[in-house]
Every structure is written in C-alpha cells, then in structure tokens.
Amino acid sequence: MVKKTVGLSKRLHMKKTNPRLAAALTLILFLFQHCKPHTPTLGQDPITDVVAAMTLEEKAKLVVGMGFRIPGMPPAKKDTQNQAQDTGASKGPGQGQGLPGVSLPASDPEGDSIAEKVPGAAGRTHPIPRLGIPSITLSDGPAGIRISPIRNGDSSKTYYATAFPVATLLASSWDTNLVRTVGAAFGDEVLQYGADVLLGPGMNIQRNPLGGRNFEYYSEDPLISGSMAAAMVQGLQSNGVGTSIKHFAANNQETDRMTVNTLASPRALREIYLKNFEIAVKKAQPWTVMSSYNLLNGTYTSQNKDLLTTILRDEWGFNGLVMTDWFGGDDPVAQMKAGNDLIMPGSPDKSQKIVEAVKNGTLDQAQLDKNVTHILELIINSPEFKKTAITGKPDLTDHAHIVRQAAAQGMILLKNDDNTLPLKNVHRIALLGNTSYNLIAGGTGSGSVNTAYAVPLSQGLADAGFQLDSPVTTAYTQYLNAAKERIAKENAAKGGLALLFPSTPPAELTLAPGKINDCAHQNDVVILTIGRNAGEGKDREPENDFNLSKQEKDLINTVAKAAHGSHKKFVVVLNIGGPIEIASWRNQADAILLAWQPGLEGGHSMADVLTGKTNPSGHLATTFPANYKDVPSAGNFPGTEFKDKATKGFFGMPVIPAEVTYKEGIYVGYRYYTTFGVHPAYPFGYGLSYTQFVYSGLTVDHATGSNTVDISLDITNHGAVAGREVAQIYLSAPKSTLDKPAEELKAFGKTKELQPGEKQTLHFSLTAGDLASFDPGASAWIADAGSYTVKAGASSEDIRETADFSWAQTTIVEKVHSVLAPQSPIDELKK
Ligand code: BGC
C-alpha cells in the first residue's frame, strides 16, 4: 500500500501539479493508509481487543460449533427440510443423510467446506482467520481417543488409538498416581493425533448398577470419583491438551437422557452429585466442563445459570469454558445466559438465534462477550494455536505396556477358595465362554475406541505358556468367526450409526455337557469368562443382563459339576463394565476374578493376575448388590415416562418427556447399605489379595480448636508374597438435626508393593470440610460438634481399626448460595 502511495505521489509530481498540493495530497494519503484501524490478532493483541474487533455475527459463530458428521455418511444437502428439533437423538447425528426416514439437523456450510483436521473427531469450532482465530478440534472419549483409524482412505498410515482400561477399572485401583500415568499416555495420543480437547473424563456418579454408561464413570462415591477424575485431568492436561469433565450434572441414566427431568434435593446434589465435580475442578482445573443432557429440577443443565455460573464459577472458581453435550438443551440464548459458552456440535440456526437475541435486546452483548472470551482463552492455549507439531505417531508400544500394568492393578479378586489362584501346577486349560476369545476391551458409544487390537484371554494364557484345550478352542473360534462376519455385515449396512446402534453380540456358545465333561477331565483347570457390554443411549436391564441369563446359569452349573466331578478347580472371570448378580451362583466357582473391561492388553493383564505375576490389589469402587431390588434407587430408576406427550426426533425416534426422582437422597451405594443394614454380595471397598495384610496402630491426632485431624495407620504384609493394599478411611459423624449415613469414605491410600513382613505407615489429613454435611436450611456446610469415629477398613463392611476424636464446636465451614431447589420438596429416604 505504501508503495502505491509513493507511486501516486510521483505521478502527481510528473503531471507538474502544484508541488504544495501534491505534498498535501501525499500526506493525506499516507495518513489514510497508516491510521486505518489496526485489526487485532489473537495472540498478538489482548483478548479484549480481539473481542472488541469481532462482529456480532462472528461472535455468534464462535460460540456455536461447526456441525458434526457421522463417520461414513455424506454431507447433508443444504436444504431446510432437514431441520430437526434440538432434542431427540440418542446421540445427535449431525450432518448427513442417506437413511430412509431420517431427519437430520441443518448443515453448516463451513463444516462441509473445511476439511476435518482429525477425521472421526466429535466436533470443532469455527475459525475466524481475519482475527487469527483457528478452529480447534474436540474428540471423545474417556477410554481412549475416538477417531477414525484411517484418513482419506489412505491405509498406509493409520491412527489406531490405545483402548485404555475403562474408568470403573481405573477407579478400582484406588491409585491416583496410576490414573495420572494413564492420563499422561492418553493425552500424548490426543496431542499426537491432532486434537485439542479430549471429551472426558466421564465422571457421573454410578447411582444405579444398570446405568448404561457406568463403565465410563468411576464410582458410586464422590471422593473416589472426584479424585480419579482430577488425576486423569492432570495426566491428560500435562500434555498441553484440554479435557472436558462430563456430564455436569445429575446425568445418571441413559433412558430418556435428553428429556429426563432429574428431581433431586439440594443436599443430595451438594453431597453426592456435585461433590465429585467440585473436587475435580478445584484439584485439577480442567480446561472445560460439559453440561449434561438432562433437566435438573425443571431446567436443562445447559440453561441453568445457578449450576453453570453461581456454583461452578462463583463458588468453585472454575475459569475454563463450558460446552453443551451434543445437541443438548433447547434454547441457545438461555445457554449463553447461563454461562454455557459453547454449543456443540452446532448448527447455523443457533448462531442466528443468538444474533437476533442481541439485536432485540434479549441477550446482553456483555454476556456474549464473556462466552466468547472463555473460548478465546482456551484457543490461545491449544495445540492448534501453538502450532504444536502433530507426529501422528504416539508411542503405542509404550502405552500398551502402561495399559497392561494398569489393568492388572484394577482387577479385583472376589473369591479364592483353597488358594485356587494363582494357578499352580497347571499346564492345560479348558477355556470356555465367548469373551475368553473375544475380549470386551471397553464399552460402546462415544466411550468406544478404534483400537488396533484387543488381546483376548485365550491369547494371554497362550502367551503365558499354557496349553489350551484344542477342540474347545476350535469350537469357539469357528463360532465367533461366523458371528463376526454377521456383525460386520450388519454394521456396514448401518454405516456410522453402528456406533449408536451396535449389533447384538452372539449368544453364548452351547457346548454339549459330554464335551464339557471331557474337557474338564482332560485339563488341569476350567476357566469360564462371562462378558457384558453396554454404552451410550441405553441402560442395562435387570433380566438377562444384571441377572445372568438361564443359558449362562446352566453353563456355570454344568461346568462346575464337570470340573468338580474331575477334581478340577473352576475359575470364573468377569469381563464386564458394571455390576452383575453373583450371589446366587458364586458357590459353584472356586475363584472369581473381576477383570472389568481392561483395554487392549486385557488378556495379558488377566493372565498376569491369574498366574500371580501381579498380585491383585483392586478393590470395588462400586457395590455389587445381592439382588437388584436391594439397590436404593431400584424403585426410582429410570423414572416415569410421559408417553402421551411424546414427539418425534432424529430418525423418527420418539422423544418422550420423563422424570426421575432421587428419593434415596444421599443414601447412594454403600452409604445406603451400611446405614440400613442391607448386605450386598460384595461391598464397596472389597477386594482380596494373594497375601494377607494386618492393620494396626490407627492414631488420630486432633488438637482442640485446630482445623485438622491427622490420621496414621500401619499396614503390614503378613503373607508369603509381595502385594499392595488399599487403605480406606471412613468417618462416622455425630447426628444433630441432619440425618447422617453410618459412615462415609473421607480418605484413601494405597501402599507400595510390600514384601512379606514389610510394614508401611500411611498418613491422612482431614479438615473441617471433610467432617461437614450440607445443611439445606442454612445453605451451608456444617461440621457438627461431638464425637467422630475414624474407621480404617479393608472394605466398607470390614472395619479393622477404629479411633474416636471429638470436635469441640459446631462449625459453619462454608456458606453457599441457596440454589437448585426442586419446585416441591422431595420426600427423601431417612434413617
Ligand atoms: C455424549 C458425550 C460425547 C458427545 C460427543 C454425546 O452423545 O453424551 O459424552 O462426548 O456425544 O460425541
């Protein structure tokens, strides 16, 4: 431009114009060029200047994502007939069509025209190049980055991701250091494969064992859930990528997940369903929080300012961004006002509504600026903005090694009569059960991973040097190969929708009792795996899922008889993502190993535990009830549907308004079982080892008037092999006006690997906040005066040592806002 100006002034001189006039004109031109307002650029200028330079349309574009395409489906035609409502899909499918009767959201032209940086990622934001704002990429999910393994049809370079052990397994390790290590490896894949934010960890409370996504979540207990999520966030974010803790909040079921109105008391919310998020936010500062699909006490969580601003930001100090779950909520303007900064996956009509709202004064420009600022603050820290090199080559071998060890640390030995395990003098194994040959590495839906491989138990045992009964192995292999073909065909016909509507796995292979007898006779031990899979969009069922099917029970019966008839031991391995009924059949098995869904090295990890290479040290972070009807929420799960008010959503599927009331209040999981004297099959905190640990020397130190309680505990390995023990510190608090559970977990730790005879002293520290319950009347956390009992346990039912201390004065630990009350009080369970 300056060149041009000089050129023009030369010409003025050449035409012999008045030199003064020419000079003045030149000066005017120069000033015009140079005083033109400077366009701020993200990263070079303050964010406030960038926001100030954005047009309203640009702001409204940034707060709404760039749409979403089902992998394998073509972009949508840009018509308006395909406009769908905001609610309705079990998982919002986004752009794409091609299925008969399918109704899909409007296409985002930019989403169609800009090539995806990470194919298969769940979403991205709009770029605004004139201001130096790049598009960032958001990818699922909690058990490994979920992206397409092949890009642009080019299979010469692949992007398979590691399937890490599911969250429930990781929590069962009770080892936050381990979870941090897993998170660090996981985050490396997020970075190397080009995503900026990982949509996880999932951390909803496992309110009911039938929750379809329980495998994506950690625990029924908020301290475990919050501590594990914090460790995972720290590990992931140590790579310079972001996380999104989800789904905030009270999203504890899949049935009617986009329409269900969760009715819960402020106390249950504060102590159980928000507490875990509070711990994770305060400890680990996740870059983002994902609001949930459901309504909470009458308002969509993504449209609830009390939840997303008053509690999350004002009370807990969260300073990242909040995004919706995919297609969540029904009012983009209300979402902005609530502090839900980013609407995902987004469609142009939502931006349009935001523009209109600012223009007609129903949305304050200052609020929109805040939302935009949160997004820009994240973008500026993102790998995309920093132009971090994408290698496409994370160290998958190293990660597989981490997975193998981590999975073995979270497996739980439920039963081990006569020291059946570790396997001794065993050479030949009769290995039964479909999932012994087809490992379920993790669950389905957005929690699934395109993993390069999954080691089944058959391979794990073979690699450990065992010989598997060959006729049995052949029978399973043939049967499962045929099933695989069927499933591949069905999935191909469904296209990308297979993710949401996976084909049913094959029924257990039925072997003739004679064949089972023969193999029990000819082998040294019989191992049977029972498998379960579940995932997004659907809860599990009490029959043929929580309860074993008749076929499975018959199989256990036949195998037990055959094994014991030949004086062989019978071991059951559980390759499951959530609790099943065990009490009615456990007598028939000599040993039971709960292997969970252990990630891609599963068969090796299982073999490591079965052989004693790894001494099991996992403990339950979720109760295994004796019967489904014992579950405190059984009568209120998944709630009531209002079918007469149903409308049609994506795929013509019914959108049914529903309501669920958390009548059990704070009595979730072991808080209920221990208070009401109901004995589960396996209690929270339970887990055996190949060695024995002795607890001693519990000391509790609390000086009157001080704010802390210091606890120490000795754990000694009294057995013959090395091992690790989980120490659980429960607290029984004095009762005043508030109902209190019999005990609550307040601290936990895990020993190092203790050699036989070795002792370790573990230290814990509680503060007044740990003693406090939430008093809804005062809207405050209050630690009551009186006598408290500290209980050191090997499970919530196996308390080994206790010690008392007294808290001198009732203390208001924290006063908080009186928000989130249901319209009418809930008649909650009380002791
Ligand atoms: C799930 C989220 C997931 C998102 C993007 C939603 O249906 O609930 O957990 O992150 O889809 O795939």
Coordinates of C-alpha atoms in Angstrom, one line a residue, residues 341-807:
D341 CA -20.1 -20.8 26.4
L342 CA -20.0 -23.2 23.5
I343 CA -22.9 -25.0 21.8
M344 CA -21.9 -28.3 20.3
P345 CA -21.8 -29.7 17.7
G346 CA -23.7 -26.6 16.5
S347 CA -25.8 -25.5 13.5
P348 CA -26.2 -22.1 11.8
D349 CA -29.8 -21.6 13.1
K350 CA -28.4 -21.4 16.7
S351 CA -26.0 -18.7 15.7
Q352 CA -28.8 -16.9 14.0
K353 CA -30.9 -17.0 17.2
I354 CA -28.1 -15.6 19.2
V355 CA -27.6 -12.7 16.7
E356 CA -31.3 -11.9 16.8
A357 CA -31.4 -12.0 20.6
V358 CA -28.6 -9.5 20.9
K359 CA -30.3 -7.3 18.3
N360 CA -33.6 -7.3 20.0
G361 CA -32.1 -6.8 23.4
T362 CA -32.9 -10.2 25.0
L363 CA -29.3 -11.2 25.2
D364 CA -26.8 -8.8 26.7
Q365 CA -23.8 -8.2 24.4
A366 CA -21.6 -8.2 27.6
Q367 CA -22.7 -11.8 28.4
L368 CA -21.9 -12.9 24.8
D369 CA -18.5 -11.3 25.1
K370 CA -17.9 -13.3 28.3
N371 CA -18.8 -16.5 26.5
V372 CA -16.5 -15.6 23.6
T373 CA -13.7 -14.7 25.9
H374 CA -13.8 -18.1 27.6
I375 CA -13.5 -19.7 24.2
L376 CA -10.6 -17.5 23.1
E377 CA -8.8 -18.1 26.4
L378 CA -8.9 -21.8 25.7
I379 CA -8.0 -21.5 22.0
I380 CA -4.9 -19.4 22.8
N381 CA -3.6 -22.3 24.9
S382 CA -4.5 -25.0 22.4
P383 CA -2.0 -27.1 20.5
E384 CA -3.6 -25.9 17.3
F385 CA -3.0 -22.3 18.2
K386 CA 0.5 -23.0 19.4
K387 CA 1.1 -24.9 16.1
T388 CA 2.4 -27.9 18.1
A389 CA 3.8 -30.4 15.6
I390 CA 1.5 -33.4 15.0
T391 CA 3.5 -36.5 14.6
G392 CA 0.7 -38.9 14.1
K393 CA 2.9 -41.4 15.9
P394 CA 2.4 -41.7 19.6
D395 CA 4.4 -44.4 21.3
L396 CA 1.7 -47.1 21.1
T397 CA 4.0 -49.8 22.3
D398 CA 4.8 -47.9 25.5
H399 CA 1.2 -47.1 26.0
A400 CA 0.2 -50.8 25.6
H401 CA 2.7 -51.6 28.3
I402 CA 1.1 -49.0 30.7
V403 CA -2.3 -50.4 29.9
R404 CA -1.2 -54.0 30.7
Q405 CA 0.1 -52.9 34.1
A406 CA -2.7 -50.5 34.9
A407 CA -5.4 -53.0 34.1
A408 CA -3.9 -55.7 36.4
Q409 CA -3.9 -53.1 39.2
G410 CA -7.6 -52.5 38.9
M411 CA -8.7 -56.1 38.6
I412 CA -10.5 -57.5 41.7
L413 CA -10.2 -60.9 43.2
L414 CA -13.7 -61.6 44.5
K415 CA -13.3 -65.1 45.6
N416 CA -10.4 -67.5 46.1
D417 CA -11.3 -70.7 47.9
D418 CA -8.4 -73.0 48.9
N419 CA -6.0 -70.7 47.2
T420 CA -7.2 -71.7 43.8
L421 CA -5.4 -68.7 42.4
P422 CA -2.7 -68.1 41.4
L423 CA -2.7 -71.1 39.1
K424 CA -0.3 -73.7 40.3
N425 CA 0.7 -77.0 38.6
V426 CA -1.5 -76.0 35.7
H427 CA -0.4 -76.7 32.2
R428 CA -3.5 -77.4 30.3
I429 CA -6.6 -75.2 30.5
A430 CA -10.1 -75.7 29.3
L431 CA -11.1 -72.2 28.4
L432 CA -14.8 -71.5 28.0
G433 CA -17.0 -68.5 27.3
N434 CA -17.3 -66.3 24.2
T435 CA -15.5 -63.4 25.8
S436 CA -12.5 -65.6 26.6
Y437 CA -11.9 -65.5 22.9
N438 CA -13.4 -62.1 22.1
L439 CA -12.3 -59.6 24.7
I440 CA -14.6 -56.8 25.5
A441 CA -11.8 -54.1 25.9
G442 CA -14.3 -51.3 26.6
G443 CA -17.9 -50.3 26.2
T444 CA -19.8 -48.9 23.2
G445 CA -20.9 -45.5 22.0
S446 CA -18.8 -42.4 22.4
G447 CA -16.8 -44.3 25.1
S448 CA -15.6 -46.7 22.5
V449 CA -12.2 -46.6 20.8
N450 CA -10.9 -47.7 17.4
T451 CA -8.2 -49.8 18.8
A452 CA -5.6 -51.6 16.8
Y453 CA -6.1 -54.9 18.6
A454 CA -7.6 -56.4 21.8
V455 CA -5.8 -59.3 23.4
P456 CA -8.3 -62.0 24.5
L457 CA -7.7 -64.2 27.5
S458 CA -7.0 -67.1 25.1
Q459 CA -4.0 -65.3 23.8
G460 CA -2.9 -64.0 27.2
L461 CA -2.9 -67.5 28.6
A462 CA -1.2 -69.0 25.5
D463 CA 1.5 -66.2 25.7
A464 CA 2.0 -67.1 29.4
G465 CA 2.9 -70.6 28.3
F466 CA -0.3 -72.6 28.9
Q467 CA -1.8 -75.1 26.5
L468 CA -5.5 -74.5 25.7
D469 CA -7.8 -77.4 25.1
S470 CA -7.8 -77.5 21.3
P471 CA -11.3 -78.9 20.4
V472 CA -12.9 -76.3 22.7
T473 CA -10.7 -73.5 21.3
T474 CA -11.6 -74.6 17.8
A475 CA -15.3 -74.7 18.5
Y476 CA -15.3 -71.2 19.9
T477 CA -13.1 -69.8 17.2
Q478 CA -15.3 -71.1 14.4
Y479 CA -18.5 -70.0 16.1
L480 CA -17.2 -66.5 16.8
N481 CA -15.7 -66.0 13.4
A482 CA -19.1 -66.7 11.9
A483 CA -20.7 -64.2 14.3
K484 CA -18.0 -61.6 13.4
E485 CA -18.9 -61.9 9.7
R486 CA -22.6 -61.4 10.5
I487 CA -21.9 -58.4 12.7
A488 CA -19.5 -56.8 10.1
K489 CA -22.2 -57.1 7.5
E490 CA -24.9 -55.6 9.8
N491 CA -22.6 -52.7 10.8
A492 CA -21.6 -52.0 7.2
A493 CA -25.3 -51.7 6.4
K494 CA -25.8 -49.2 9.3
G495 CA -22.9 -47.0 8.3
G496 CA -21.7 -44.7 11.0
L497 CA -24.9 -45.4 13.0
A498 CA -23.4 -48.7 14.1
L499 CA -21.7 -46.7 16.8
L500 CA -25.0 -45.9 18.4
F501 CA -26.9 -49.0 17.5
P502 CA -24.3 -51.7 17.7
S503 CA -25.3 -55.2 16.6
T504 CA -26.1 -57.7 19.4
P505 CA -23.2 -59.8 20.4
P506 CA -23.5 -63.6 19.8
A507 CA -25.3 -65.7 22.4
E508 CA -23.0 -67.9 24.5
L509 CA -21.9 -71.0 22.5
T510 CA -23.7 -74.0 23.8
L511 CA -21.4 -77.0 24.2
A512 CA -22.8 -80.4 24.9
P513 CA -22.4 -81.5 28.5
G514 CA -20.4 -84.5 27.4
K515 CA -17.9 -82.2 25.7
I516 CA -17.6 -80.1 28.8
N517 CA -17.1 -83.2 31.0
D518 CA -14.4 -84.4 28.6
C519 CA -12.5 -81.2 28.7
A520 CA -12.8 -80.9 32.5
H521 CA -11.3 -84.4 32.7
Q522 CA -8.5 -83.7 30.2
N523 CA -7.3 -80.4 31.5
D524 CA -5.9 -79.1 34.8
V525 CA -8.3 -76.3 35.4
V526 CA -11.5 -74.9 33.8
I527 CA -11.8 -71.2 33.3
L528 CA -15.1 -69.6 32.1
T529 CA -15.5 -65.9 31.2
I530 CA -18.8 -64.1 31.5
G531 CA -19.0 -60.9 29.4
R532 CA -21.2 -57.8 29.4
N533 CA -21.2 -54.8 27.2
A534 CA -23.2 -51.6 27.4
G535 CA -22.9 -48.0 26.3
E536 CA -24.4 -44.7 25.4
G537 CA -28.1 -44.3 24.7
K538 CA -29.4 -47.4 26.6
D539 CA -29.5 -48.6 30.2
R540 CA -29.0 -52.2 31.1
E541 CA -31.8 -54.5 32.1
P542 CA -32.4 -56.4 35.4
E543 CA -33.0 -59.7 33.5
N544 CA -30.5 -61.3 31.2
D545 CA -28.0 -58.6 31.9
F546 CA -27.7 -57.8 35.6
N547 CA -29.1 -61.2 36.4
L548 CA -27.4 -63.9 34.3
S549 CA -29.4 -65.5 31.6
K550 CA -30.7 -69.0 32.1
Q551 CA -28.2 -70.2 29.5
E552 CA -25.3 -68.7 31.4
K553 CA -26.5 -70.1 34.7
D554 CA -26.9 -73.5 33.1
L555 CA -23.4 -73.2 31.7
I556 CA -22.0 -72.4 35.1
N557 CA -23.8 -75.3 36.6
T558 CA -22.7 -77.8 34.0
V559 CA -19.1 -76.6 34.1
A560 CA -18.9 -76.6 37.9
K561 CA -20.3 -80.1 38.0
A562 CA -17.9 -81.3 35.3
A563 CA -14.9 -79.6 36.9
H564 CA -15.6 -80.8 40.5
G565 CA -16.5 -84.2 39.2
S566 CA -13.0 -84.5 37.8
H567 CA -11.5 -82.8 41.0
K568 CA -10.5 -79.8 39.0
K569 CA -10.8 -76.2 40.0
F570 CA -13.3 -73.9 38.3
V571 CA -12.4 -70.2 37.9
V572 CA -14.8 -67.6 36.6
V573 CA -13.5 -64.4 35.0
L574 CA -15.8 -61.4 34.6
N575 CA -15.2 -59.2 31.6
I576 CA -17.9 -56.7 32.5
G577 CA -18.4 -52.9 32.7
G578 CA -20.8 -52.7 35.7
P579 CA -22.2 -54.9 38.5
I580 CA -24.0 -58.2 37.8
E581 CA -25.7 -60.6 40.2
I582 CA -23.2 -63.1 41.6
A583 CA -24.6 -64.2 45.0
S584 CA -26.8 -67.0 43.5
W585 CA -24.1 -68.8 41.6
R586 CA -20.8 -68.0 43.4
N587 CA -20.8 -71.1 45.5
Q588 CA -20.3 -73.1 42.3
A589 CA -17.0 -71.4 41.4
D590 CA -13.7 -71.8 43.3
A591 CA -12.4 -68.5 42.3
I592 CA -13.8 -65.3 40.7
L593 CA -11.7 -62.6 39.1
L594 CA -13.5 -59.4 38.2
A595 CA -11.4 -58.2 35.3
W596 CA -13.7 -55.4 34.2
Q597 CA -13.2 -54.1 30.6
P598 CA -9.5 -53.8 30.7
G599 CA -8.4 -52.2 27.5
L600 CA -6.4 -53.5 24.6
E601 CA -3.9 -55.7 26.6
G602 CA -6.7 -57.3 28.6
G603 CA -5.8 -60.9 28.1
H604 CA -2.3 -60.3 29.2
S605 CA -3.3 -58.4 32.3
M606 CA -5.8 -61.2 33.2
A607 CA -3.1 -63.8 32.7
D608 CA -0.7 -61.7 34.9
V609 CA -3.2 -61.8 37.7
L610 CA -4.3 -65.4 37.2
T611 CA -0.7 -66.6 37.3
G612 CA 0.3 -64.4 40.2
K613 CA 2.8 -62.3 38.2
T614 CA 0.7 -59.5 39.5
N615 CA -0.8 -59.9 42.9
P616 CA -4.4 -58.5 42.7
S617 CA -4.9 -55.3 44.6
G618 CA -8.0 -53.8 43.2
H619 CA -11.0 -53.0 45.4
L620 CA -14.6 -52.3 44.5
A621 CA -15.4 -48.6 44.0
T622 CA -19.0 -49.7 43.4
T623 CA -21.2 -52.1 45.4
F624 CA -22.2 -55.4 43.9
P625 CA -25.7 -55.8 45.4
A626 CA -27.0 -59.3 46.2
N627 CA -30.3 -58.6 44.4
Y628 CA -31.3 -55.8 42.1
K629 CA -34.3 -55.0 44.3
D630 CA -31.8 -54.1 47.1
V631 CA -30.5 -51.2 45.2
P632 CA -31.7 -48.0 46.9
S633 CA -32.7 -46.4 43.6
A634 CA -34.3 -49.6 42.2
G635 CA -37.8 -48.1 42.7
N636 CA -36.9 -44.8 41.0
F637 CA -34.8 -45.8 38.1
P638 CA -35.1 -44.9 35.3
G639 CA -38.2 -42.9 36.3
T640 CA -41.6 -42.2 34.7
E641 CA -42.2 -41.5 31.0
F642 CA -45.0 -39.3 29.8
K643 CA -45.7 -41.1 26.6
D644 CA -48.8 -39.1 25.7
K645 CA -46.6 -36.1 25.3
A646 CA -44.1 -37.8 23.0
T647 CA -42.9 -36.1 19.8
K648 CA -40.7 -37.3 17.0
G649 CA -36.9 -36.6 16.9
F650 CA -34.0 -37.7 14.8
F651 CA -34.5 -40.9 12.9
G652 CA -38.2 -40.6 13.7
M653 CA -37.5 -41.8 17.1
P654 CA -39.9 -40.9 19.9
V655 CA -38.9 -38.1 22.2
I656 CA -40.6 -38.9 25.4
P657 CA -40.6 -36.4 28.3
A658 CA -39.7 -38.1 31.5
E659 CA -39.0 -37.5 35.2
V660 CA -36.9 -39.3 37.8
T661 CA -36.9 -38.5 41.5
Y662 CA -33.8 -39.3 43.6
K663 CA -35.8 -40.4 46.5
E664 CA -32.9 -42.2 48.1
G665 CA -31.4 -38.8 48.7
I666 CA -27.8 -39.1 50.0
Y667 CA -28.2 -42.8 50.5
V668 CA -26.4 -43.9 47.3
G669 CA -24.3 -47.1 47.2
Y670 CA -22.6 -48.1 50.5
R671 CA -24.0 -45.0 52.3
Y672 CA -27.3 -46.9 52.0
Y673 CA -26.2 -50.5 52.5
T674 CA -24.1 -49.7 55.7
T675 CA -26.8 -47.4 57.2
F676 CA -29.8 -49.6 56.6
G677 CA -28.1 -53.0 57.3
V678 CA -28.5 -54.4 53.8
H679 CA -25.7 -56.8 52.9
P680 CA -24.6 -56.8 49.3
A681 CA -22.9 -59.7 47.5
Y682 CA -19.6 -57.7 47.6
P683 CA -19.5 -54.4 49.5
F684 CA -17.9 -51.2 48.4
G685 CA -14.2 -51.3 49.0
Y686 CA -13.9 -55.1 48.9
G687 CA -11.0 -57.0 47.2
L688 CA -8.8 -60.0 48.0
S689 CA -5.1 -60.5 47.6
Y690 CA -2.8 -63.5 47.4
T691 CA -1.3 -62.3 50.6
Q692 CA -2.8 -61.0 53.9
F693 CA -2.5 -57.6 55.4
V694 CA -2.7 -56.7 59.0
Y695 CA -3.9 -53.2 60.1
S696 CA -2.6 -51.7 63.3
G697 CA -1.6 -48.5 65.1
L698 CA -4.5 -46.3 63.9
T699 CA -3.8 -42.9 65.5
V700 CA -6.0 -39.8 65.3
D701 CA -4.5 -36.5 66.2
H702 CA -6.7 -33.5 66.7
A703 CA -5.8 -30.6 69.0
T704 CA -8.9 -28.9 70.3
G705 CA -9.7 -25.9 68.2
S706 CA -7.5 -26.9 65.3
N707 CA -8.9 -27.2 61.8
T708 CA -7.3 -30.5 61.0
V709 CA -7.4 -34.1 62.0
D710 CA -4.2 -36.1 61.3
I711 CA -4.5 -39.9 60.9
S712 CA -1.9 -42.5 60.6
L713 CA -2.2 -46.2 60.0
D714 CA 0.2 -49.1 59.8
I715 CA -0.3 -51.9 57.2
T716 CA 1.9 -55.0 57.4
N717 CA 2.1 -57.7 54.8
H718 CA 1.7 -60.9 56.9
G719 CA 1.5 -63.3 54.0
A720 CA 4.1 -65.1 51.9
V721 CA 4.1 -63.0 48.7
A722 CA 4.6 -59.3 47.9
G723 CA 1.5 -57.2 47.4
R724 CA -0.2 -53.8 47.7
E725 CA -3.2 -52.9 50.0
V726 CA -5.8 -50.2 49.7
A727 CA -6.4 -48.4 52.9
Q728 CA -9.8 -46.9 53.3
I729 CA -10.6 -44.2 56.0
Y730 CA -14.3 -43.9 56.8
L731 CA -15.9 -41.5 59.2
S732 CA -19.0 -41.8 61.3
A733 CA -20.2 -38.3 62.3
P734 CA -22.4 -37.3 65.2
K735 CA -26.0 -36.7 64.4
S736 CA -27.7 -33.4 65.2
T737 CA -30.6 -32.1 63.2
L738 CA -29.4 -33.8 60.0
D739 CA -29.7 -37.4 59.1
K740 CA -26.2 -38.9 58.6
P741 CA -25.0 -42.1 56.9
A742 CA -23.5 -44.7 59.1
E743 CA -20.1 -44.0 57.5
E744 CA -18.6 -42.1 54.6
L745 CA -15.3 -42.5 52.9
K746 CA -13.1 -39.5 53.7
A747 CA -9.6 -40.5 52.7
F748 CA -7.9 -43.4 51.0
G749 CA -4.4 -44.5 50.0
K750 CA -2.5 -47.5 48.6
T751 CA 0.6 -49.0 49.9
K752 CA 3.7 -49.5 47.8
E753 CA 4.4 -53.2 47.0
L754 CA 5.1 -54.6 50.4
Q755 CA 7.4 -57.6 50.7
P756 CA 6.4 -60.3 53.1
G757 CA 6.8 -59.0 56.6
E758 CA 7.1 -55.4 55.4
K759 CA 5.2 -52.6 57.1
Q760 CA 4.2 -49.1 55.8
T761 CA 2.7 -46.3 57.7
L762 CA 0.1 -44.3 55.8
H763 CA -0.8 -40.7 56.7
F764 CA -4.0 -38.9 56.0
S765 CA -5.3 -35.5 56.9
L766 CA -8.9 -34.3 57.2
T767 CA -10.1 -30.8 57.5
A768 CA -13.3 -29.3 58.9
G769 CA -14.7 -29.5 55.4
D770 CA -14.3 -33.3 55.4
L771 CA -16.4 -33.5 58.5
A772 CA -19.2 -31.3 57.2
S773 CA -22.6 -32.2 55.9
F774 CA -24.7 -29.9 53.7
D775 CA -27.5 -28.3 55.7
P776 CA -30.1 -27.2 53.2
G777 CA -31.9 -25.0 55.7
A778 CA -28.8 -22.9 56.4
S779 CA -27.4 -23.5 52.8
A780 CA -24.1 -24.2 54.4
W781 CA -21.6 -27.0 55.0
I782 CA -21.6 -27.6 58.8
A783 CA -19.3 -29.8 60.9
D784 CA -21.3 -30.7 64.0
A785 CA -19.8 -30.7 67.4
G786 CA -19.5 -34.1 69.1
S787 CA -17.7 -37.4 68.9
Y788 CA -16.5 -38.7 65.5
T789 CA -15.2 -42.2 64.8
V790 CA -12.5 -42.8 62.3
K791 CA -12.7 -46.3 60.8
A792 CA -9.8 -47.9 58.9
G793 CA -11.3 -50.6 56.7
A794 CA -10.4 -53.2 54.1
S795 CA -13.9 -52.6 52.8
S796 CA -16.9 -50.5 53.9
E797 CA -18.1 -53.6 55.9
D798 CA -14.7 -54.9 57.0
I799 CA -13.5 -52.3 59.5
R800 CA -10.2 -53.3 61.1
E801 CA -9.4 -50.4 63.4
T802 CA -11.3 -47.5 64.9
A803 CA -10.4 -44.4 66.9
D804 CA -12.5 -41.5 68.2
F805 CA -11.9 -37.8 68.4
S806 CA -14.1 -35.0 69.4
W807 CA -14.9 -31.8 67.6

